[in-house]
Short mmCIF file of C-alpha atoms and ligand atoms in Angstrom, two decimals:
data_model
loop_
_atom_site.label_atom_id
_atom_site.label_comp_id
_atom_site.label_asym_id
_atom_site.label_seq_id
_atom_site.Cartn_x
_atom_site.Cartn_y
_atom_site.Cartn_z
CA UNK T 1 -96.05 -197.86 -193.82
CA UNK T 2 -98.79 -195.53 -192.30
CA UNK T 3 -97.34 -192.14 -190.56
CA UNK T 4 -98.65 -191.34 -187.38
CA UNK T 5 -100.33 -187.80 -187.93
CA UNK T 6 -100.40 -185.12 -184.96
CA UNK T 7 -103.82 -183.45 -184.92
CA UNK T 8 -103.78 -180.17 -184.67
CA UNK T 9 -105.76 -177.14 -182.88
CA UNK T 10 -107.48 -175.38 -185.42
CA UNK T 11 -106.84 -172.31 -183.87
CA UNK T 12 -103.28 -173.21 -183.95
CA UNK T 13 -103.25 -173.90 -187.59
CA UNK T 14 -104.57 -170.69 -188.68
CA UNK T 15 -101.86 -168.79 -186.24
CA UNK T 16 -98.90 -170.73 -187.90
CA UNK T 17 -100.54 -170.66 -191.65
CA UNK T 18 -98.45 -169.43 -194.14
CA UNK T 19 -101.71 -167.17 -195.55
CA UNK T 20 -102.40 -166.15 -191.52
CA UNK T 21 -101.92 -162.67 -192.30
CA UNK T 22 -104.20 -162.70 -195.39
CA UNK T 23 -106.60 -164.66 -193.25
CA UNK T 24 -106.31 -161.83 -189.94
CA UNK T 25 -106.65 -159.24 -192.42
CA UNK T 26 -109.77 -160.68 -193.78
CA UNK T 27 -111.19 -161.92 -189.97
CA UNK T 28 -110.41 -158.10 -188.41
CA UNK T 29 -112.71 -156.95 -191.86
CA UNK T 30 -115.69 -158.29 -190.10
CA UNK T 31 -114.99 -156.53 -187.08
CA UNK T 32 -116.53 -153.09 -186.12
CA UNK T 33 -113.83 -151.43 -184.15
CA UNK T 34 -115.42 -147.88 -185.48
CA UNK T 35 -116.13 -146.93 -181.54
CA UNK T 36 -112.35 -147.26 -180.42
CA UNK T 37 -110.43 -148.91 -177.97
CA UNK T 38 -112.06 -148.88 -175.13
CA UNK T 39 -115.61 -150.09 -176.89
CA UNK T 40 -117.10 -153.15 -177.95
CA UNK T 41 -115.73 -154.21 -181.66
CA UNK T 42 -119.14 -156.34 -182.87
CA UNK T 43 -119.07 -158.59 -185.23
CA UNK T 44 -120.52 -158.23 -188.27
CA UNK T 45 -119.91 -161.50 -189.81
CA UNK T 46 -122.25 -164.98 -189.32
CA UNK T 47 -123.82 -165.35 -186.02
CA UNK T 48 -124.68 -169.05 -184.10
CA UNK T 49 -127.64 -169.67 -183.04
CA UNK T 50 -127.19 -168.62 -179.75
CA UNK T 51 -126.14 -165.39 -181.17
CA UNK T 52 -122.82 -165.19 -180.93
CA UNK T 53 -119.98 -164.54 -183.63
CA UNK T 54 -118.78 -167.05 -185.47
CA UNK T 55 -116.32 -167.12 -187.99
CA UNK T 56 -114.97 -170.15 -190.10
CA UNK T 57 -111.16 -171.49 -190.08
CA UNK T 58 -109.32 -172.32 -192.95
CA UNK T 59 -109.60 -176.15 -191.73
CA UNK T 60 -113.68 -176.17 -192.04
CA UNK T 61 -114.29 -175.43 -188.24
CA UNK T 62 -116.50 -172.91 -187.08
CA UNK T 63 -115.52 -171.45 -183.84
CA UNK T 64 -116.02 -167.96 -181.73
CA UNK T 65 -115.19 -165.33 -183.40
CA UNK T 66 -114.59 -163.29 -179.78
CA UNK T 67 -111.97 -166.50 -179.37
CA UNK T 68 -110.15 -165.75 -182.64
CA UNK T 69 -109.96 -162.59 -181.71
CA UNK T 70 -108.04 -163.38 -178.34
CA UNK T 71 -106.08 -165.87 -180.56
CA UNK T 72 -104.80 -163.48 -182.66
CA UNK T 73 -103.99 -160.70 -180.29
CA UNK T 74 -102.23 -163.02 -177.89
CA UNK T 75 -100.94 -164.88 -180.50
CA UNK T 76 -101.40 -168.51 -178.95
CA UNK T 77 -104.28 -170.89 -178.78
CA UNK T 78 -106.37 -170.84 -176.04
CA UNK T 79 -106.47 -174.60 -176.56
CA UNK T 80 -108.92 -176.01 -173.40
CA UNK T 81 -109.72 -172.59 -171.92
CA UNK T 82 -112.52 -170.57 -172.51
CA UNK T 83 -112.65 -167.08 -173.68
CA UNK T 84 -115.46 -165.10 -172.08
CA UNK T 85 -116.82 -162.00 -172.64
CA UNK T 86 -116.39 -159.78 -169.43
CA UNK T 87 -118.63 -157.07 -171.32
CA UNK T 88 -121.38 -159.35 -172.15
CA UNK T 89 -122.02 -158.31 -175.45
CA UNK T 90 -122.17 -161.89 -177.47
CA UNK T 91 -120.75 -160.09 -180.45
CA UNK T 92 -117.90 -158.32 -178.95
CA UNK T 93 -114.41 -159.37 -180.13
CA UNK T 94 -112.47 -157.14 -178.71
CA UNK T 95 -109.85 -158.68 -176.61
CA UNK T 96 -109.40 -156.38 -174.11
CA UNK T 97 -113.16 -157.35 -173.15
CA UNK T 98 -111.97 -161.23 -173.15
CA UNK T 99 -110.80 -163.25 -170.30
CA UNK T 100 -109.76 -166.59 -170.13
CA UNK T 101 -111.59 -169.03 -167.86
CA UNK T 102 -112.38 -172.92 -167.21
CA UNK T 103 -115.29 -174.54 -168.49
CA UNK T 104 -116.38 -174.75 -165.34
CA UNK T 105 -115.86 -171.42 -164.56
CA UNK T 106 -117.61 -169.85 -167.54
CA UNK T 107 -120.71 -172.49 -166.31
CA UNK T 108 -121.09 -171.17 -163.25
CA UNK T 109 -120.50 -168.06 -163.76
CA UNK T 110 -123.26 -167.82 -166.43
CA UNK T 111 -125.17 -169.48 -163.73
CA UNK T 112 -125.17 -167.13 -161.26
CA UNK T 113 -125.72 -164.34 -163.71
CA UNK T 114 -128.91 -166.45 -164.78
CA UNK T 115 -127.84 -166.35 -168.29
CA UNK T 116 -127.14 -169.74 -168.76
CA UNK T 117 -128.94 -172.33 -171.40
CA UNK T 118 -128.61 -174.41 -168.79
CA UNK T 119 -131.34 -173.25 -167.15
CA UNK T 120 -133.84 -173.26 -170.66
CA UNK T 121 -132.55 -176.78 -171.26
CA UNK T 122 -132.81 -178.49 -168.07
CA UNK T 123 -136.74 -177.90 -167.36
CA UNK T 124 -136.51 -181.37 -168.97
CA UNK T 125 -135.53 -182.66 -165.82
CA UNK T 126 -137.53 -180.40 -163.38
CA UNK T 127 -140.69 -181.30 -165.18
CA UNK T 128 -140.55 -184.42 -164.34
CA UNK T 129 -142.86 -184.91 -161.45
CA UNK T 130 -140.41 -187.41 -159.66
CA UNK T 131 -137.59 -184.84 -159.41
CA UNK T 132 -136.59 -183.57 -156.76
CA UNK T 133 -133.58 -181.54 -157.65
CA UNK T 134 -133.42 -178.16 -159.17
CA UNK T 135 -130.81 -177.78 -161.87
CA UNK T 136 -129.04 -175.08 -160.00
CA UNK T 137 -128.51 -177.73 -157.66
CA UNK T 138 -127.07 -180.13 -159.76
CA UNK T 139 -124.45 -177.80 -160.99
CA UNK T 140 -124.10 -177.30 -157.08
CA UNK T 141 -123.55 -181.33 -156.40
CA UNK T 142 -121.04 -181.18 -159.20
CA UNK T 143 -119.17 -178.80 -157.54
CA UNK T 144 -119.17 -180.37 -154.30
CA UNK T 145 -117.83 -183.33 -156.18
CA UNK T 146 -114.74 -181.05 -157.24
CA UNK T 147 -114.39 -180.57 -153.71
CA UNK T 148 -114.28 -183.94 -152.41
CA UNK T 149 -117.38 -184.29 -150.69
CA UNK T 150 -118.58 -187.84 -149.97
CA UNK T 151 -121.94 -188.99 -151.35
CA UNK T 152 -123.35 -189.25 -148.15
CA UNK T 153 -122.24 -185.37 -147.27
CA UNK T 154 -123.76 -184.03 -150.23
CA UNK T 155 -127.13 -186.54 -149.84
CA UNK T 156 -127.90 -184.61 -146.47
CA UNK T 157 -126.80 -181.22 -147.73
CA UNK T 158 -129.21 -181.57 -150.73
CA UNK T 159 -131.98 -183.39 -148.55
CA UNK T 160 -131.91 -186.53 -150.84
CA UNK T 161 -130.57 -189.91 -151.10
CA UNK T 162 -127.19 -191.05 -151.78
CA UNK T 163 -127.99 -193.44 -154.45
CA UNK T 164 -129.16 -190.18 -156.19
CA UNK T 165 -125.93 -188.54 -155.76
CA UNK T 166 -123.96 -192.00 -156.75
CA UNK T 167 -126.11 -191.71 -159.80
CA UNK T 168 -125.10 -188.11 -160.99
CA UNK T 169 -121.58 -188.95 -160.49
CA UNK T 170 -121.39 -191.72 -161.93
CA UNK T 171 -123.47 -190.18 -165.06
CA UNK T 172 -126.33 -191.67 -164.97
CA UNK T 173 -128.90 -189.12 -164.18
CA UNK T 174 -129.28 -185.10 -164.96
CA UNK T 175 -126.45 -185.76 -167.70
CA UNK T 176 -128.41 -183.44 -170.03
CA UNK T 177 -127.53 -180.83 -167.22
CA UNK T 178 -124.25 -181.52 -166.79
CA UNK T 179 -123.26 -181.37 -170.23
CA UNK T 180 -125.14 -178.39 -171.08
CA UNK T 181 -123.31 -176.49 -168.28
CA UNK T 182 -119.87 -177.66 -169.96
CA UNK T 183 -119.18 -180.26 -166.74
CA UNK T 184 -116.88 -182.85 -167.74
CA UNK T 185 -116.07 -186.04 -166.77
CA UNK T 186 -113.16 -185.12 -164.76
CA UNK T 187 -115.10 -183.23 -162.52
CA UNK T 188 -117.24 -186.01 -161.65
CA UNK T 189 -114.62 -188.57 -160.90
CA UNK T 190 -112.86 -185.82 -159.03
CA UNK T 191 -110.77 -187.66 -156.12
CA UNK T 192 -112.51 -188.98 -153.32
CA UNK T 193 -111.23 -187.89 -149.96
CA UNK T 194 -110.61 -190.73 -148.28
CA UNK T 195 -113.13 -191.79 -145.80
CA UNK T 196 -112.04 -191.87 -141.98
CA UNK T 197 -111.97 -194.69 -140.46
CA UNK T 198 -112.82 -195.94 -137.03
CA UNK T 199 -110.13 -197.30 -135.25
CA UNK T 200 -109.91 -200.52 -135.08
CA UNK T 201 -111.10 -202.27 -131.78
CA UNK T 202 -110.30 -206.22 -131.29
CA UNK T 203 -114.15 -207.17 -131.20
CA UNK T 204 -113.18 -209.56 -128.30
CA UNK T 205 -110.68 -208.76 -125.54
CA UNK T 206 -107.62 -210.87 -125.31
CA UNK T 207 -108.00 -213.22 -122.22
CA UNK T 208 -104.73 -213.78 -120.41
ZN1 ZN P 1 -117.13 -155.75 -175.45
#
């Protein structure tokens, strides 16, 4: 007889682990909290590539180490949410300077701050000479998806045809984008609003 076994959040793990204060002692080691409260608390450990802190879990994962850090001080998970840093300082792990947000969120926000990969990684798709969509506005369809918005409302927002628009939400184009920017599927296949019909008129009128 196999047992059915319950995967866990890493992050979870770590906060329930019988060593977790061992571990916190030796995670807040690799912090720089020299400038006080109020200041950024770098961290001095490994570093992504993107330059960020990471730090390793017990369990083999690598994750943020600015996301430990709100783990620990709040004591929970932050399970699907992301933790951003308000001061913008990629090494900062002090959680005073963390906020939690949606993937979405964080996307667009990094978006409008022009800080996003998002807009390195998708010249892949504006240098192709048949494109005619910025990745800005791709991130910009996908929201109007999350809205509701009809194909055909977004198609003559964005000057372009539906089948394009059908295309992105149904994944088949710009998905390099799209993932990059942290857009899931749910957003995509966000609800429809149902379309309005006409009402209905008898093509041919009774004859008494
Ligand atoms: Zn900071």
């Amino acid at each position: 007889m196999t047992e059915k076994v319950r995967l866990q959040d890493p992050i979870s793990a770590v906060l329930g682990h019988r060593k977790r204060e061992k571990y916190e002692a030796r995670f807040w080691a690799k912090v720089d909290q020299s400038g006080g409260p109020d200041a950024c608390w770098p961290w001095t450990g490994s570093t992504f590539k993107d330059g960020s802190g990471r730090c390793k879990l017990p369990s083999g994962h690598f994750i943020g180490a600015h996301r430990m850090a709100a783990a620990f001080c709040d004591n929970a998970s932050p399970g699907k949410s992301y933790v951003v840093q308000g001061c913008k300082n990629k090494l900062c792990c002090n959680p005073e300077h963390g906020f939690y947000s949606d993937r979405f969120q964080a996307a667009q926000d990094k978006m409008m701050e022009g800080t996003s990969p998002v807009l390195y990684i998708a010249q892949k798709g504006a240098h192709n000479p048949k494109a005619k969509l910025s990745d800005l506005g791709v991130l910009q369809i996908a929201t109007c998806f999350a809205h509701g918005e009809t194909n055909m409302e977004i198609a003559s927002q964005f000057d372009i045809h539906h089948s394009m628009v059908s295309a992105i939400r149904r994944g088949k184009n710009w998905t390099h984008i799209l993932e990059r920017a942290g857009v899931d599927d749910a957003f995509l296949s966000a609800p429809r609003r149902p379309k309005e019909r006409p009402a209905y008129r008898p093509a041919v009128e009774a004859v008494f």
